[in-house]
């Protein structure tokens, strides 16, 4: 079975009107890894990265969504989201939001845009710039932090963001898998051998 989705975007404010300060959501941190990074270095995410890399076109680029079946993510069901990327202005809308993620966040983001159900929906500029950078120069992304914006500051999560395309071309959507980690842990804790470039708000 192929993953299917259809959705429409709502208009959002131009990027220049968003705050350029880090999102309140984020005590979160973001990182970038090369598309061809060694899958084994991603710790608990290794199998997922390997599957994603195997589905990339022979000449490189991003794997199309149609290259995946739902059983490719069997070990992650409930802990993944799929989001569609909108450009000009940049935003993302979640077409699938796993049941475990709904338990952790306390909300179901299916059909919603980034941060819509958070304490401060307007303050997600950092994450929008992260996805904007991914759309320009695709990378495997790492994002993690506390769910403070959803009144769940006792929960810390770590997500792996895998860019996908519609037909093997430019990035159009992202598949993201998550784990819950100890409050004093980070991606470095679970994947010490993976080389990550911290995201500083500009393209990697």
mmCIF file of N, CA, C and O in Angstrom, residues 92-163:
data_model
loop_
_atom_site.group_PDB
_atom_site.id
_atom_site.type_symbol
_atom_site.label_atom_id
_atom_site.label_comp_id
_atom_site.label_asym_id
_atom_site.label_seq_id
_atom_site.Cartn_x
_atom_site.Cartn_y
_atom_site.Cartn_z
ATOM 1 N N UNK A 92 4.682 24.249 6.828
ATOM 2 C CA UNK A 92 4.434 22.830 6.640
ATOM 3 C C UNK A 92 3.072 22.494 7.233
ATOM 4 O O UNK A 92 2.615 23.132 8.179
ATOM 5 N N UNK A 93 2.429 21.509 6.626
ATOM 6 C CA UNK A 93 1.164 21.028 7.148
ATOM 7 C C UNK A 93 1.258 19.510 7.287
ATOM 8 O O UNK A 93 1.711 18.817 6.378
ATOM 9 N N UNK A 94 0.807 19.015 8.434
ATOM 10 C CA UNK A 94 0.932 17.598 8.736
ATOM 11 C C UNK A 94 -0.211 16.813 8.108
ATOM 12 O O UNK A 94 -1.381 17.069 8.383
ATOM 13 N N UNK A 95 0.153 15.855 7.261
ATOM 14 C CA UNK A 95 -0.860 15.011 6.628
ATOM 15 C C UNK A 95 -1.067 13.713 7.397
ATOM 16 O O UNK A 95 -2.069 13.039 7.205
ATOM 17 N N UNK A 96 -0.122 13.386 8.238
ATOM 18 C CA UNK A 96 -0.229 12.223 9.129
ATOM 19 C C UNK A 96 0.475 12.561 10.430
ATOM 20 O O UNK A 96 1.583 13.105 10.423
ATOM 21 N N UNK A 97 -0.181 12.256 11.538
ATOM 22 C CA UNK A 97 0.399 12.515 12.872
ATOM 23 C C UNK A 97 0.123 11.278 13.712
ATOM 24 O O UNK A 97 -1.021 10.961 14.003
ATOM 25 N N UNK A 98 1.184 10.555 14.071
ATOM 26 C CA UNK A 98 1.042 9.270 14.745
ATOM 27 C C UNK A 98 0.334 9.340 16.089
ATOM 28 O O UNK A 98 0.355 10.365 16.782
ATOM 29 N N UNK A 99 -0.277 8.228 16.474
ATOM 30 C CA UNK A 99 -1.038 8.184 17.731
ATOM 31 C C UNK A 99 -0.144 8.358 18.957
ATOM 32 O O UNK A 99 -0.550 8.974 19.939
ATOM 33 N N UNK A 100 1.076 7.826 18.888
ATOM 34 C CA UNK A 100 1.996 8.010 20.020
ATOM 35 C C UNK A 100 2.428 9.462 20.127
ATOM 36 O O UNK A 100 2.551 10.009 21.235
ATOM 37 N N UNK A 101 2.641 10.106 18.976
ATOM 38 C CA UNK A 101 2.970 11.537 18.993
ATOM 39 C C UNK A 101 1.824 12.331 19.603
ATOM 40 O O UNK A 101 2.053 13.283 20.358
ATOM 41 N N UNK A 102 0.589 11.950 19.284
ATOM 42 C CA UNK A 102 -0.574 12.637 19.856
ATOM 43 C C UNK A 102 -0.585 12.483 21.375
ATOM 44 O O UNK A 102 -0.937 13.423 22.105
ATOM 45 N N UNK A 103 -0.190 11.318 21.869
ATOM 46 C CA UNK A 103 -0.107 11.105 23.318
ATOM 47 C C UNK A 103 0.974 11.978 23.930
ATOM 48 O O UNK A 103 0.772 12.592 24.985
ATOM 49 N N UNK A 104 2.142 12.041 23.295
ATOM 50 C CA UNK A 104 3.251 12.827 23.839
ATOM 51 C C UNK A 104 2.953 14.325 23.791
ATOM 52 O O UNK A 104 3.164 15.032 24.778
ATOM 53 N N UNK A 105 2.483 14.822 22.660
ATOM 54 C CA UNK A 105 2.221 16.256 22.491
ATOM 55 C C UNK A 105 0.917 16.688 23.175
ATOM 56 O O UNK A 105 0.748 17.852 23.485
ATOM 57 N N UNK A 106 0.005 15.739 23.341
ATOM 58 C CA UNK A 106 -1.287 16.063 23.925
ATOM 59 C C UNK A 106 -2.262 16.632 22.916
ATOM 60 O O UNK A 106 -3.354 17.078 23.290
ATOM 61 N N UNK A 107 -1.897 16.624 21.636
ATOM 62 C CA UNK A 107 -2.758 17.123 20.559
ATOM 63 C C UNK A 107 -2.521 16.273 19.316
ATOM 64 O O UNK A 107 -1.482 15.626 19.171
ATOM 65 N N UNK A 108 -3.495 16.290 18.410
ATOM 66 C CA UNK A 108 -3.362 15.620 17.121
ATOM 67 C C UNK A 108 -3.182 16.700 16.059
ATOM 68 O O UNK A 108 -4.077 17.504 15.824
ATOM 69 N N UNK A 109 -2.021 16.712 15.406
ATOM 70 C CA UNK A 109 -1.714 17.740 14.425
ATOM 71 C C UNK A 109 -2.132 17.367 13.004
ATOM 72 O O UNK A 109 -1.850 18.126 12.068
ATOM 73 N N UNK A 110 -2.787 16.248 12.806
ATOM 74 C CA UNK A 110 -3.198 15.864 11.459
ATOM 75 C C UNK A 110 -4.040 16.978 10.825
ATOM 76 O O UNK A 110 -5.032 17.421 11.402
ATOM 77 N N UNK A 111 -3.622 17.444 9.664
ATOM 78 C CA UNK A 111 -4.328 18.509 8.966
ATOM 79 C C UNK A 111 -3.977 19.908 9.426
ATOM 80 O O UNK A 111 -4.438 20.886 8.825
ATOM 81 N N UNK A 112 -3.142 20.031 10.461
ATOM 82 C CA UNK A 112 -2.794 21.351 11.010
ATOM 83 C C UNK A 112 -1.436 21.814 10.501
ATOM 84 O O UNK A 112 -0.607 21.019 10.064
ATOM 85 N N UNK A 113 -1.185 23.109 10.584
ATOM 86 C CA UNK A 113 0.111 23.665 10.224
ATOM 87 C C UNK A 113 1.023 23.721 11.439
ATOM 88 O O UNK A 113 0.595 23.528 12.583
ATOM 89 N N UNK A 114 2.285 23.996 11.191
ATOM 90 C CA UNK A 114 3.317 23.961 12.222
ATOM 91 C C UNK A 114 2.981 24.856 13.411
ATOM 92 O O UNK A 114 2.735 26.050 13.253
ATOM 93 N N UNK A 115 2.980 24.270 14.604
ATOM 94 C CA UNK A 115 2.792 25.038 15.827
ATOM 95 C C UNK A 115 1.401 25.548 16.090
ATOM 96 O O UNK A 115 1.178 26.273 17.063
ATOM 97 N N UNK A 116 0.429 25.190 15.240
ATOM 98 C CA UNK A 116 -0.917 25.769 15.346
ATOM 99 C C UNK A 116 -1.534 25.550 16.726
ATOM 100 O O UNK A 116 -2.255 26.404 17.237
ATOM 101 N N UNK A 117 -1.267 24.394 17.342
ATOM 102 C CA UNK A 117 -1.887 24.086 18.627
ATOM 103 C C UNK A 117 -0.924 24.293 19.804
ATOM 104 O O UNK A 117 -1.160 23.793 20.895
ATOM 105 N N UNK A 118 0.136 25.070 19.575
ATOM 106 C CA UNK A 118 1.101 25.328 20.642
ATOM 107 C C UNK A 118 0.703 26.560 21.448
ATOM 108 O O UNK A 118 -0.255 27.262 21.127
ATOM 109 N N UNK A 119 1.448 26.838 22.496
ATOM 110 C CA UNK A 119 1.203 28.003 23.331
ATOM 111 C C UNK A 119 1.383 29.303 22.545
ATOM 112 O O UNK A 119 0.717 30.300 22.806
ATOM 113 N N UNK A 120 2.310 29.282 21.584
ATOM 114 C CA UNK A 120 2.627 30.497 20.834
ATOM 115 C C UNK A 120 2.799 30.149 19.358
ATOM 116 O O UNK A 120 3.907 30.010 18.862
ATOM 117 N N UNK A 121 1.698 29.993 18.606
ATOM 118 C CA UNK A 121 1.772 29.557 17.217
ATOM 119 C C UNK A 121 2.613 30.453 16.319
ATOM 120 O O UNK A 121 3.118 30.001 15.290
ATOM 121 N N UNK A 122 2.759 31.726 16.696
ATOM 122 C CA UNK A 122 3.487 32.660 15.840
ATOM 123 C C UNK A 122 4.995 32.587 16.027
ATOM 124 O O UNK A 122 5.748 33.271 15.331
ATOM 125 N N UNK A 123 5.480 31.785 16.958
ATOM 126 C CA UNK A 123 6.892 31.865 17.329
ATOM 127 C C UNK A 123 7.727 30.676 16.854
ATOM 128 O O UNK A 123 8.707 30.317 17.499
ATOM 129 N N UNK A 124 7.358 30.112 15.710
ATOM 130 C CA UNK A 124 8.073 28.946 15.200
ATOM 131 C C UNK A 124 8.994 29.305 14.039
ATOM 132 O O UNK A 124 9.197 28.522 13.114
ATOM 133 N N UNK A 125 9.582 30.492 14.073
ATOM 134 C CA UNK A 125 10.414 30.959 12.961
ATOM 135 C C UNK A 125 11.632 30.074 12.749
ATOM 136 O O UNK A 125 12.028 29.804 11.608
ATOM 137 N N UNK A 126 12.273 29.613 13.826
ATOM 138 C CA UNK A 126 13.479 28.800 13.687
ATOM 139 C C UNK A 126 13.189 27.520 12.920
ATOM 140 O O UNK A 126 13.917 27.156 11.988
ATOM 141 N N UNK A 127 12.114 26.849 13.277
ATOM 142 C CA UNK A 127 11.807 25.587 12.604
ATOM 143 C C UNK A 127 11.381 25.824 11.160
ATOM 144 O O UNK A 127 11.684 25.027 10.277
ATOM 145 N N UNK A 128 10.701 26.916 10.888
ATOM 146 C CA UNK A 128 10.349 27.224 9.502
ATOM 147 C C UNK A 128 11.614 27.463 8.673
ATOM 148 O O UNK A 128 11.713 27.026 7.522
ATOM 149 N N UNK A 129 12.590 28.180 9.232
ATOM 150 C CA UNK A 129 13.836 28.412 8.501
ATOM 151 C C UNK A 129 14.599 27.111 8.289
ATOM 152 O O UNK A 129 15.259 26.925 7.255
ATOM 153 N N UNK A 130 14.499 26.200 9.249
ATOM 154 C CA UNK A 130 15.132 24.876 9.134
ATOM 155 C C UNK A 130 14.556 24.116 7.940
ATOM 156 O O UNK A 130 15.294 23.579 7.104
ATOM 157 N N UNK A 131 13.234 24.087 7.806
ATOM 158 C CA UNK A 131 12.620 23.399 6.671
ATOM 159 C C UNK A 131 12.841 24.170 5.363
ATOM 160 O O UNK A 131 12.952 23.566 4.296
ATOM 161 N N UNK A 132 12.927 25.491 5.443
ATOM 162 C CA UNK A 132 13.238 26.269 4.249
ATOM 163 C C UNK A 132 14.637 25.924 3.742
ATOM 164 O O UNK A 132 14.851 25.748 2.527
ATOM 165 N N UNK A 133 15.603 25.813 4.655
ATOM 166 C CA UNK A 133 16.963 25.424 4.279
ATOM 167 C C UNK A 133 16.979 24.028 3.675
ATOM 168 O O UNK A 133 17.668 23.765 2.691
ATOM 169 N N UNK A 134 16.189 23.106 4.253
ATOM 170 C CA UNK A 134 16.118 21.746 3.729
ATOM 171 C C UNK A 134 15.555 21.736 2.311
ATOM 172 O O UNK A 134 15.969 20.926 1.469
ATOM 173 N N UNK A 135 14.608 22.620 2.017
ATOM 174 C CA UNK A 135 14.010 22.665 0.680
ATOM 175 C C UNK A 135 15.005 23.174 -0.359
ATOM 176 O O UNK A 135 14.900 22.826 -1.537
ATOM 177 N N UNK A 136 15.957 23.996 0.061
ATOM 178 C CA UNK A 136 16.937 24.566 -0.869
ATOM 179 C C UNK A 136 18.125 23.634 -1.082
ATOM 180 O O UNK A 136 18.591 23.449 -2.212
ATOM 181 N N UNK A 137 18.622 23.062 -0.002
ATOM 182 C CA UNK A 137 19.750 22.130 -0.052
ATOM 183 C C UNK A 137 19.402 20.959 0.864
ATOM 184 O O UNK A 137 19.679 21.005 2.065
ATOM 185 N N UNK A 138 18.753 19.937 0.337
ATOM 186 C CA UNK A 138 18.233 18.857 1.183
ATOM 187 C C UNK A 138 19.293 18.194 2.050
ATOM 188 O O UNK A 138 20.451 18.019 1.639
ATOM 189 N N UNK A 139 18.896 17.842 3.236
ATOM 190 C CA UNK A 139 19.743 17.142 4.187
ATOM 191 C C UNK A 139 18.864 16.246 5.048
ATOM 192 O O UNK A 139 17.637 16.393 5.069
ATOM 193 N N UNK A 140 19.482 15.297 5.729
ATOM 194 C CA UNK A 140 18.787 14.533 6.772
ATOM 195 C C UNK A 140 18.821 15.401 8.017
ATOM 196 O O UNK A 140 19.885 15.838 8.456
ATOM 197 N N UNK A 141 17.653 15.682 8.570
ATOM 198 C CA UNK A 141 17.573 16.614 9.692
ATOM 199 C C UNK A 141 17.412 15.933 11.038
ATOM 200 O O UNK A 141 16.865 14.833 11.133
ATOM 201 N N UNK A 142 17.914 16.607 12.052
ATOM 202 C CA UNK A 142 17.766 16.175 13.443
ATOM 203 C C UNK A 142 17.139 17.326 14.214
ATOM 204 O O UNK A 142 17.581 18.467 14.110
ATOM 205 N N UNK A 143 16.086 17.053 14.962
ATOM 206 C CA UNK A 143 15.439 18.092 15.760
ATOM 207 C C UNK A 143 14.989 17.487 17.083
ATOM 208 O O UNK A 143 14.434 16.387 17.107
ATOM 209 N N UNK A 144 15.234 18.195 18.172
ATOM 210 C CA UNK A 144 14.816 17.650 19.457
ATOM 211 C C UNK A 144 14.742 18.697 20.545
ATOM 212 O O UNK A 144 15.405 19.740 20.486
ATOM 213 N N UNK A 145 13.914 18.404 21.533
ATOM 214 C CA UNK A 145 13.786 19.300 22.671
ATOM 215 C C UNK A 145 12.593 18.937 23.525
ATOM 216 O O UNK A 145 11.946 17.897 23.320
ATOM 217 N N UNK A 146 12.290 19.798 24.483
ATOM 218 C CA UNK A 146 11.166 19.591 25.393
ATOM 219 C C UNK A 146 9.860 20.047 24.744
ATOM 220 O O UNK A 146 9.850 20.940 23.905
ATOM 221 N N UNK A 147 8.748 19.446 25.155
ATOM 222 C CA UNK A 147 7.440 19.817 24.616
ATOM 223 C C UNK A 147 6.793 20.913 25.469
ATOM 224 O O UNK A 147 5.588 20.898 25.735
ATOM 225 N N UNK A 148 7.607 21.880 25.848
ATOM 226 C CA UNK A 148 7.157 22.983 26.697
ATOM 227 C C UNK A 148 5.992 23.747 26.080
ATOM 228 O O UNK A 148 5.056 24.151 26.775
ATOM 229 N N UNK A 149 6.036 23.943 24.768
ATOM 230 C CA UNK A 149 4.998 24.712 24.091
ATOM 231 C C UNK A 149 3.635 24.021 24.124
ATOM 232 O O UNK A 149 2.622 24.628 23.811
ATOM 233 N N UNK A 150 3.622 22.765 24.524
ATOM 234 C CA UNK A 150 2.373 22.018 24.620
ATOM 235 C C UNK A 150 2.107 21.578 26.063
ATOM 236 O O UNK A 150 1.401 20.609 26.311
ATOM 237 N N UNK A 151 2.719 22.324 26.997
ATOM 238 C CA UNK A 151 2.537 22.082 28.428
ATOM 239 C C UNK A 151 2.959 20.666 28.820
ATOM 240 O O UNK A 151 2.365 20.043 29.702
ATOM 241 N N UNK A 152 4.013 20.186 28.154
ATOM 242 C CA UNK A 152 4.543 18.856 28.440
ATOM 243 C C UNK A 152 6.048 18.957 28.650
ATOM 244 O O UNK A 152 6.831 18.235 28.039
ATOM 245 N N UNK A 153 6.473 19.875 29.527
ATOM 246 C CA UNK A 153 7.906 20.088 29.690
ATOM 247 C C UNK A 153 8.605 18.959 30.432
ATOM 248 O O UNK A 153 9.815 19.014 30.650
ATOM 249 N N UNK A 154 7.864 17.934 30.809
ATOM 250 C CA UNK A 154 8.481 16.744 31.398
ATOM 251 C C UNK A 154 8.810 15.712 30.318
ATOM 252 O O UNK A 154 9.373 14.656 30.625
ATOM 253 N N UNK A 155 8.486 16.035 29.065
ATOM 254 C CA UNK A 155 8.734 15.115 27.955
ATOM 255 C C UNK A 155 9.741 15.738 26.990
ATOM 256 O O UNK A 155 9.584 16.881 26.553
ATOM 257 N N UNK A 156 10.776 14.970 26.677
ATOM 258 C CA UNK A 156 11.777 15.394 25.703
ATOM 259 C C UNK A 156 11.784 14.387 24.556
ATOM 260 O O UNK A 156 11.798 13.178 24.782
ATOM 261 N N UNK A 157 11.756 14.893 23.331
ATOM 262 C CA UNK A 157 11.709 14.019 22.162
ATOM 263 C C UNK A 157 12.846 14.359 21.205
ATOM 264 O O UNK A 157 13.417 15.462 21.246
ATOM 265 N N UNK A 158 13.142 13.397 20.370
ATOM 266 C CA UNK A 158 14.158 13.569 19.341
ATOM 267 C C UNK A 158 13.586 13.054 18.027
ATOM 268 O O UNK A 158 13.036 11.950 17.974
ATOM 269 N N UNK A 159 13.658 13.873 16.978
ATOM 270 C CA UNK A 159 13.105 13.497 15.692
ATOM 271 C C UNK A 159 14.152 13.443 14.602
ATOM 272 O O UNK A 159 15.102 14.227 14.595
ATOM 273 N N UNK A 160 13.993 12.492 13.690
ATOM 274 C CA UNK A 160 14.818 12.382 12.499
ATOM 275 C C UNK A 160 13.956 12.755 11.305
ATOM 276 O O UNK A 160 12.898 12.154 11.078
ATOM 277 N N UNK A 161 14.357 13.763 10.533
ATOM 278 C CA UNK A 161 13.577 14.267 9.415
ATOM 279 C C UNK A 161 14.183 13.820 8.088
ATOM 280 O O UNK A 161 15.341 14.151 7.779
ATOM 281 N N UNK A 162 13.400 13.076 7.296
ATOM 282 C CA UNK A 162 13.862 12.548 6.022
ATOM 283 C C UNK A 162 13.100 13.235 4.886
ATOM 284 O O UNK A 162 11.881 13.119 4.793
ATOM 285 N N UNK A 163 13.816 13.947 4.006
ATOM 286 C CA UNK A 163 13.150 14.657 2.905
ATOM 287 C C UNK A 163 12.715 13.694 1.799
ATOM 288 O O UNK A 163 13.413 12.735 1.475
#
